[in-house]
Short mmCIF file of C-alpha atoms in Angstrom, two decimals:
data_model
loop_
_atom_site.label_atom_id
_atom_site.label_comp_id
_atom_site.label_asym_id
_atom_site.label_seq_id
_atom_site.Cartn_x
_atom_site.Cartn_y
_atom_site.Cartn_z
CA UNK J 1 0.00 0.00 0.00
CA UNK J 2 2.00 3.24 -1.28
CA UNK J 3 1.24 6.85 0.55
CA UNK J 4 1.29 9.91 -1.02
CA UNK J 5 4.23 11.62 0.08
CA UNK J 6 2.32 15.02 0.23
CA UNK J 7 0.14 13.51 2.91
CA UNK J 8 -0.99 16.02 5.60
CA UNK J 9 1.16 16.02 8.67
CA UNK J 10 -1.78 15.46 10.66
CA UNK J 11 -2.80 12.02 8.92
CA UNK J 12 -5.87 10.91 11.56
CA UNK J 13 -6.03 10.85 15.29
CA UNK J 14 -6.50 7.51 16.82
CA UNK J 15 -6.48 5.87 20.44
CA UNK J 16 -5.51 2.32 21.78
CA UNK J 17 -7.10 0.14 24.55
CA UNK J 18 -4.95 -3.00 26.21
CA UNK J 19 -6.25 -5.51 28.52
CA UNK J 20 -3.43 -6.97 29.86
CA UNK J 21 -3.46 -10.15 32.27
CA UNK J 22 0.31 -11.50 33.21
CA UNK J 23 1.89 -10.42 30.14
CA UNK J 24 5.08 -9.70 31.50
CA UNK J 25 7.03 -12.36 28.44
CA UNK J 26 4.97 -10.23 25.93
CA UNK J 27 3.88 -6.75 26.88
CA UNK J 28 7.09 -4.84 26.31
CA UNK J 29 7.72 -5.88 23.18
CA UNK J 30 4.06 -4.79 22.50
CA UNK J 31 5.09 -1.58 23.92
CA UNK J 32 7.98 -1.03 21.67
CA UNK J 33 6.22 -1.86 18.23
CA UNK J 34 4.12 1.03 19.24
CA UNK J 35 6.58 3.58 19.84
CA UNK J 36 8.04 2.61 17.01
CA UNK J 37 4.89 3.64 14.88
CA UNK J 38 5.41 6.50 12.31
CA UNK J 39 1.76 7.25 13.47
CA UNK J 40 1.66 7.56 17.24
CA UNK J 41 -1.70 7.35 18.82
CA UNK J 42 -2.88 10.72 20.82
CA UNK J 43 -3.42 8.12 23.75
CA UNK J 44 -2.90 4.85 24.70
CA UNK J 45 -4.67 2.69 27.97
CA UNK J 46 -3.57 0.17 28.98
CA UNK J 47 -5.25 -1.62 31.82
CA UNK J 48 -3.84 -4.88 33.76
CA UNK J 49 -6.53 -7.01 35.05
CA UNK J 50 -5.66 -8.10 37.96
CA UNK J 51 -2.48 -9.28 36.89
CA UNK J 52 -0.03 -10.80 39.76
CA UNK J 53 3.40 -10.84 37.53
CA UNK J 54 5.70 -7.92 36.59
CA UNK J 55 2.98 -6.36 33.96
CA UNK J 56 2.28 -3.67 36.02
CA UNK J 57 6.25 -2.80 36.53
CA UNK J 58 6.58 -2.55 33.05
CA UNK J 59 4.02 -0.64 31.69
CA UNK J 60 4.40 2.57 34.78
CA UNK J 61 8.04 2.24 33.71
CA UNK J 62 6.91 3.30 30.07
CA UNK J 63 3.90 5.45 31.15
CA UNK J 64 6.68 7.49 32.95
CA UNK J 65 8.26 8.22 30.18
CA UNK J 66 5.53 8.98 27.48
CA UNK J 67 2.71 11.06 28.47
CA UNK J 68 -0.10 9.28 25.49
CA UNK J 69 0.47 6.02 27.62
CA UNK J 70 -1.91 5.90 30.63
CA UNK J 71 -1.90 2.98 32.63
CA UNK J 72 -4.92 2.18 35.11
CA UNK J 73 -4.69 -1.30 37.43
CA UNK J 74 -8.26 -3.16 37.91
CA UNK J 75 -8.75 -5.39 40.93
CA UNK J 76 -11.13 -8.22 40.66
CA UNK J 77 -12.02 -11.58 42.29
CA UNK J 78 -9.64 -14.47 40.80
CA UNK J 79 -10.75 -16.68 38.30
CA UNK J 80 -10.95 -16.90 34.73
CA UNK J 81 -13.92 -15.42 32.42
CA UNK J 82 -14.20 -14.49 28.59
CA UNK J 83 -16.17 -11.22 29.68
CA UNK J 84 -13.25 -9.89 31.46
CA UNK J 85 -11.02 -8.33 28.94
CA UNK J 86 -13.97 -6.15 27.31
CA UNK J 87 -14.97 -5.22 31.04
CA UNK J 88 -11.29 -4.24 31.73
CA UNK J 89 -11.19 -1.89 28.59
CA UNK J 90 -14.77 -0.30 29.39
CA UNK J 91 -13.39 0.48 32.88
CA UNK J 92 -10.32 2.08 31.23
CA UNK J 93 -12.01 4.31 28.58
CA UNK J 94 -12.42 6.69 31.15
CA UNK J 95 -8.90 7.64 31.10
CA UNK J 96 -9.66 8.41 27.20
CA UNK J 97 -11.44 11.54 28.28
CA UNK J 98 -10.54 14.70 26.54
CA UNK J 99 -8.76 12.91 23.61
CA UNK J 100 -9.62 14.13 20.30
CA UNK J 101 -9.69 11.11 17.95
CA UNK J 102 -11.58 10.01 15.02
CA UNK J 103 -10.42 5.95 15.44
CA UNK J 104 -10.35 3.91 18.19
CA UNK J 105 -8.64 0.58 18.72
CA UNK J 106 -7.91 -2.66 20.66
CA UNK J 107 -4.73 -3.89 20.60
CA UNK J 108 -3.68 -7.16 22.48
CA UNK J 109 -0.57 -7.20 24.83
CA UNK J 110 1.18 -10.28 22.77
CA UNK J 111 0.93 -8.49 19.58
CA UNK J 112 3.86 -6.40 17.42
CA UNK J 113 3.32 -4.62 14.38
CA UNK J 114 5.46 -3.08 11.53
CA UNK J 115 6.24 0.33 11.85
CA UNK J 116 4.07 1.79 9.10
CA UNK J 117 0.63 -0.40 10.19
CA UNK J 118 -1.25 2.68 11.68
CA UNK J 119 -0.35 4.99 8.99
CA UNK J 120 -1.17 2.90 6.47
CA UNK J 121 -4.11 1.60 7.82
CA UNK J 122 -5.61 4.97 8.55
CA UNK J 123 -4.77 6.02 4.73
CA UNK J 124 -6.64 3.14 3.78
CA UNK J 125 -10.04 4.66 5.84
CA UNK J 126 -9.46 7.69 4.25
CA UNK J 127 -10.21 5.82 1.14
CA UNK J 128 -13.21 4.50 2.04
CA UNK J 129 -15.41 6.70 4.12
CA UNK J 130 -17.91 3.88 4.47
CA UNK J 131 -15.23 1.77 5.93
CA UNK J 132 -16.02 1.18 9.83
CA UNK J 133 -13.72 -1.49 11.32
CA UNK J 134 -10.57 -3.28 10.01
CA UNK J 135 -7.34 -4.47 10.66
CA UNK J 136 -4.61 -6.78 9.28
CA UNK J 137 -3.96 -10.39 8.46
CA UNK J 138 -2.50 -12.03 12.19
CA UNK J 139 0.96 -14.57 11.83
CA UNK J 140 1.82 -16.90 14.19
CA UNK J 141 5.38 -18.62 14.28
CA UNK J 142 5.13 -22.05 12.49
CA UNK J 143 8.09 -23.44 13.65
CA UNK J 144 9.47 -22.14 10.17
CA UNK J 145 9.09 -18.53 11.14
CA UNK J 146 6.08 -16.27 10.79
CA UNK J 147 3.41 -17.31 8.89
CA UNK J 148 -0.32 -16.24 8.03
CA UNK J 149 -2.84 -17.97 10.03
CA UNK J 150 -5.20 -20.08 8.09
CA UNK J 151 -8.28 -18.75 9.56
CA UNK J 152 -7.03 -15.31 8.02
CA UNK J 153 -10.11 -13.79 5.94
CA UNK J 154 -10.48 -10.56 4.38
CA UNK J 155 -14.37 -10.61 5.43
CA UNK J 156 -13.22 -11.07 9.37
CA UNK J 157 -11.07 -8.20 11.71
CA UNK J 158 -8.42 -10.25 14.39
CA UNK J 159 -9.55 -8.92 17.77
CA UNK J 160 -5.98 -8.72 18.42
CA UNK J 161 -5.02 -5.30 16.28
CA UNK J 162 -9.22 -3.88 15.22
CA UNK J 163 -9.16 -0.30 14.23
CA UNK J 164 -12.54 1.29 14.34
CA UNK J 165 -13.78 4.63 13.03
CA UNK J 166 -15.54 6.88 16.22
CA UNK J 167 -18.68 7.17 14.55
CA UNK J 168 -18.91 3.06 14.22
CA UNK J 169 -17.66 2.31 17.25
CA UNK J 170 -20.49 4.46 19.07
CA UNK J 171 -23.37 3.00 16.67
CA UNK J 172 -22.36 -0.62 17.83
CA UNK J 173 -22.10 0.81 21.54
CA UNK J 174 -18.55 -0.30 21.75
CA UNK J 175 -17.39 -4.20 22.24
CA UNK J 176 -20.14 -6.28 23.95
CA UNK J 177 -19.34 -8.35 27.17
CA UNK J 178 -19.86 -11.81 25.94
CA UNK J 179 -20.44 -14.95 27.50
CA UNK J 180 -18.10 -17.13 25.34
CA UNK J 181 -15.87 -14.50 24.11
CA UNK J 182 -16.40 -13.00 20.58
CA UNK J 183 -16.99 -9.51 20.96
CA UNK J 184 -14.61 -9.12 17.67
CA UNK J 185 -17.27 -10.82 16.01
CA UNK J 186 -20.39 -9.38 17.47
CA UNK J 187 -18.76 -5.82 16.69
CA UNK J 188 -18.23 -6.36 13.26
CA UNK J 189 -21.59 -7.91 12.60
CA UNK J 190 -23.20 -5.28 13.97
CA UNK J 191 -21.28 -2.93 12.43
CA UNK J 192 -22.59 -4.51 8.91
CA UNK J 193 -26.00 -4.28 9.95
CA UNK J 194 -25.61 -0.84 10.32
CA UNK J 195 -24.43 -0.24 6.80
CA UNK J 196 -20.48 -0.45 7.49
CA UNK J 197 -17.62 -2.11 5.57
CA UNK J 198 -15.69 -4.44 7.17
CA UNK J 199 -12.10 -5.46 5.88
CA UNK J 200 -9.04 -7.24 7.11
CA UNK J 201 -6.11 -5.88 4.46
CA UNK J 202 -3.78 -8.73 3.89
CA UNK J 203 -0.53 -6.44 3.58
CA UNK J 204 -0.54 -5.75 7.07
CA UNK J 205 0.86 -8.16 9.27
CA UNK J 206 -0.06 -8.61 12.98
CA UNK J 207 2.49 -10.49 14.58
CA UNK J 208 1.24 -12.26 17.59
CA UNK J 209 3.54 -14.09 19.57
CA UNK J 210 1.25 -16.38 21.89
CA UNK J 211 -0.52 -19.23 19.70
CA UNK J 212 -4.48 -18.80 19.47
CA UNK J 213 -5.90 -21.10 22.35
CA UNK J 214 -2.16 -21.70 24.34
CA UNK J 215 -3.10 -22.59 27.56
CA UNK J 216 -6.49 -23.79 27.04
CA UNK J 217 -7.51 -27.59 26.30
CA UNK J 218 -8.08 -28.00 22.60
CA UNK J 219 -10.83 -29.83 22.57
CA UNK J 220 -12.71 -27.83 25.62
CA UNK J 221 -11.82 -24.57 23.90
CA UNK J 222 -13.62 -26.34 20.43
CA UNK J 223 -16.60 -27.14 22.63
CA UNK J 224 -16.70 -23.38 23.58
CA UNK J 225 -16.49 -22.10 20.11
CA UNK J 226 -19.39 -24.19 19.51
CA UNK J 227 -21.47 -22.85 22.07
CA UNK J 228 -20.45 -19.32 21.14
CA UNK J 229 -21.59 -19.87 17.31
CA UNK J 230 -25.29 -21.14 19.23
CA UNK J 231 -25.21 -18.10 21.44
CA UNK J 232 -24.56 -15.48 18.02
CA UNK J 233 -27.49 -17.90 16.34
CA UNK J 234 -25.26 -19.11 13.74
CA UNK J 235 -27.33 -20.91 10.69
CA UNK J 236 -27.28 -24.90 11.60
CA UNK J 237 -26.03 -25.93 8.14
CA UNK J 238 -23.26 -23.23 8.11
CA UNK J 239 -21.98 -24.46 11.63
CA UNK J 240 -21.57 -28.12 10.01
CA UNK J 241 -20.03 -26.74 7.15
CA UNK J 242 -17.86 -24.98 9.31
CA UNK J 243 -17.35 -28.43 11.51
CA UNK J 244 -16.43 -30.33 8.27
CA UNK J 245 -13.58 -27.72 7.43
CA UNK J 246 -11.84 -28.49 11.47
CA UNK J 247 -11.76 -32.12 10.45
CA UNK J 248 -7.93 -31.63 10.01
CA UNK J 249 -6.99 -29.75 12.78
CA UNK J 250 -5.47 -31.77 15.15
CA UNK J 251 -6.38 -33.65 17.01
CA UNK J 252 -7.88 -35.16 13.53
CA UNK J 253 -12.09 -35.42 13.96
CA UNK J 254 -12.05 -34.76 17.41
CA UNK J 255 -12.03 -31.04 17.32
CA UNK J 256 -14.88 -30.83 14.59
CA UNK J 257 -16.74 -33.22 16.85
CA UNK J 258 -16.35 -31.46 19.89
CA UNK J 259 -17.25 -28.26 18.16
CA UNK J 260 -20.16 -29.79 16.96
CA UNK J 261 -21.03 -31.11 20.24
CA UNK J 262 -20.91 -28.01 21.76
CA UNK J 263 -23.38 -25.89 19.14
CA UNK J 264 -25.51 -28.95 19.70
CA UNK J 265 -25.52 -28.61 23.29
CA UNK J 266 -27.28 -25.46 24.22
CA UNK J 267 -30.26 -26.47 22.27
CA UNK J 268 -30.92 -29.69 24.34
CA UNK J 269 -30.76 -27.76 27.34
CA UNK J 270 -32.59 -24.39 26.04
CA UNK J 271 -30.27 -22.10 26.45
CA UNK J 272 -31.20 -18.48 25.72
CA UNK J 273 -29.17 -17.14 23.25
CA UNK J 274 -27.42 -13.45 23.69
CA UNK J 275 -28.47 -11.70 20.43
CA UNK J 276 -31.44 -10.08 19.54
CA UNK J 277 -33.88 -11.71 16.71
CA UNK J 278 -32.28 -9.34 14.83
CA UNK J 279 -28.87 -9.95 14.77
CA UNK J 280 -29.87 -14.11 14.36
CA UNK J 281 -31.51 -13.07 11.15
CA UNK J 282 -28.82 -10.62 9.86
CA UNK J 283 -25.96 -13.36 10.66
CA UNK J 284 -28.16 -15.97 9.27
CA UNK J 285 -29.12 -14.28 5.87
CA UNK J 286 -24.81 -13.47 5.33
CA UNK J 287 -23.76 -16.60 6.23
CA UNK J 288 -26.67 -18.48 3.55
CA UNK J 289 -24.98 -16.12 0.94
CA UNK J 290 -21.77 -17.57 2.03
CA UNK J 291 -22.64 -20.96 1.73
CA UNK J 292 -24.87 -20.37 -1.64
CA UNK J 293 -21.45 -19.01 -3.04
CA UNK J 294 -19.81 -22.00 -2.30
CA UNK J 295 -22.31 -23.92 -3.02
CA UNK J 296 -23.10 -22.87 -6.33
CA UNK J 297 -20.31 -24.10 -8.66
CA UNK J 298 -21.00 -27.66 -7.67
CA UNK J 299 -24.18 -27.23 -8.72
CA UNK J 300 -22.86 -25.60 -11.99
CA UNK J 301 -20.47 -28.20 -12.55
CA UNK J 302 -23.07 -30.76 -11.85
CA UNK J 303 -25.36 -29.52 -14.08
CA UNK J 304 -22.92 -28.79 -17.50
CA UNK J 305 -24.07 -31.12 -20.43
CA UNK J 306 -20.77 -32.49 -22.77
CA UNK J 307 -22.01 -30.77 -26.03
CA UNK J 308 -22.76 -34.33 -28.28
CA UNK J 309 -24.87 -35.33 -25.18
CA UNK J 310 -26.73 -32.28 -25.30
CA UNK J 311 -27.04 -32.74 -29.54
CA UNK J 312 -28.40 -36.15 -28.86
CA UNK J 313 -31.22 -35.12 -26.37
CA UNK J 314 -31.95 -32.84 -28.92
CA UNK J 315 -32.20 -35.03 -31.54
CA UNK J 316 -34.72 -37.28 -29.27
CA UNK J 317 -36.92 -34.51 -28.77
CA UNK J 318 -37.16 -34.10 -32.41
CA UNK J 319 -37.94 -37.40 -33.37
#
């Protein structure tokens, strides 16, 4: 993505939220890749929840030194709970008062990102006024180095690096405190609803340096996604579609089982789900155009005629 270089000086004003919990291994190195930005953000706060290692050392040690950063230290009872990140960053958007800013962003305290990433990603709003929320394309070290994730997908923003404009992030009413986690999810859908783009740009790379699910059981964190896709009323044939596509992730059938098992779950017991009719039908109706674009060159390809079969019907019909 190329900038002009006669780009005004002041390019767009954006803020960053962190929950942090423990992140001592990670959170200076997150720290650095933001100083580092050509783009610095007009404030930055982070919040540790709760955290019992030497995350709170390190981040007053920067805050110190660089006014934007604000630092803010939540107390809570122990235990662990998919809800408590968002509520950490809701409790520390009051230290975002008197900020001017057009963008707001989460940022996750095991992430680093290439110098340019704001800047470029802000020159790509200005673009596209009807943009609302995006972000980049998240690697994860292989082994081999850095690679692109395979769940990457232009149509879905990584919670771990969202950018959203102002005016978007007050229509949704900020990131919902979820149950089973997914307030990336339930932002972005709602932001579509409400007329916004949505885009994950594939030239910028998030670099995140904890694996997706370290930490957590496999197979209980696939019986949670499950239960999450219930919750957001995910379409039933979708969610097996989407089953059939974890059948190599390993451990091999077990994790598309166990997701499966947990979407099927809720709906023997008759659980109430936490979005409104409204968002079920939205998310429903996109995710039936998903699978009817998929879908739809089988049937094509199914239905194509070799041209001297199609003469001979034809000729039948004549006769």
């Amino acid at each position: 993505m190329s900038i002009p270089s006669n780009r005004p000086q002041q390019f767009g004003a954006y803020v960053l939220m962190t929950a942090a919990y423990n992140e001592e291994a990670f959170i200076e190195g997150t720290i650095r890749s933001v100083l580092s930005q050509t783009l610095l953000p007009k404030r930055w706060v982070i919040v540790s929840d709760n955290s019992s290692d030497r995350t709170d050392e390190i981040v007053e040690s920067y805050a110190r030194q660089h006014d934007f950063i604000r630092f803010l230290r939540i107390t809570r009872a122990p235990g662990h709970s998919f809800g408590a990140k968002v509520i950490s960053l809701q409790k520390g958007s009051s230290l975002l008062d008197g900020a001017e800013y057009e963008f707001i962003g989460n940022l996750d305290a095991d992430i680093s990102l290439e110098p340019l990433h704001y800047e470029q990603l802000i020159y790509h709003f200005r673009q596209h006024p009807q943009l609302g929320l995006a972000g980049g394309f998240v690697y994860e070290d292989s082994g081999e180095g850095y690679r692109s994730r395979r769940v990457n997908d232009v149509r879905n923003v990584a919670h771990a690096a969202q950018l959203v404009r102002r005016e978007c992030y007050e229509a949704i009413g900020g990131y919902a405190v979820l149950k089973y986690g997914g307030e990336d999810w339930c932002a972005q859908t709602k932001a579509r609803m409400m007329g916004w783009q949505v885009e994950s740009l594939p030239q910028l790379k998030i670099f995140h340096h904890r694996h997706t699910g370290a930490g957590s059981s496999p197979i209980k964190n696939a019986f949670r996604l499950g239960r999450l896709d219930y919750s957001f009323g995910s379409d039933p044939t979708f969610e097996v579609m989407k089953c059939l596509r974890r059948v190599r992730e390993s451990p091999y059938l077990v994790i598309a089982l166990a997701r499966l098992a947990g979407f099927t779950w809720p709906y023997i017991c008759g659980e109430p789900r936490e979005m409104s009719d409204e968002f079920v039908s939205f998310l429903r109706r996109e995710q039936k155009e998903r699978l009817s674009s998929v879908l739809k060159p089988i049937r094509l390809v199914g239905s194509v005629q070799l041209p001297n079969q199609s003469a001979k019907v034809k000729q039948k019909a004549h006769n």
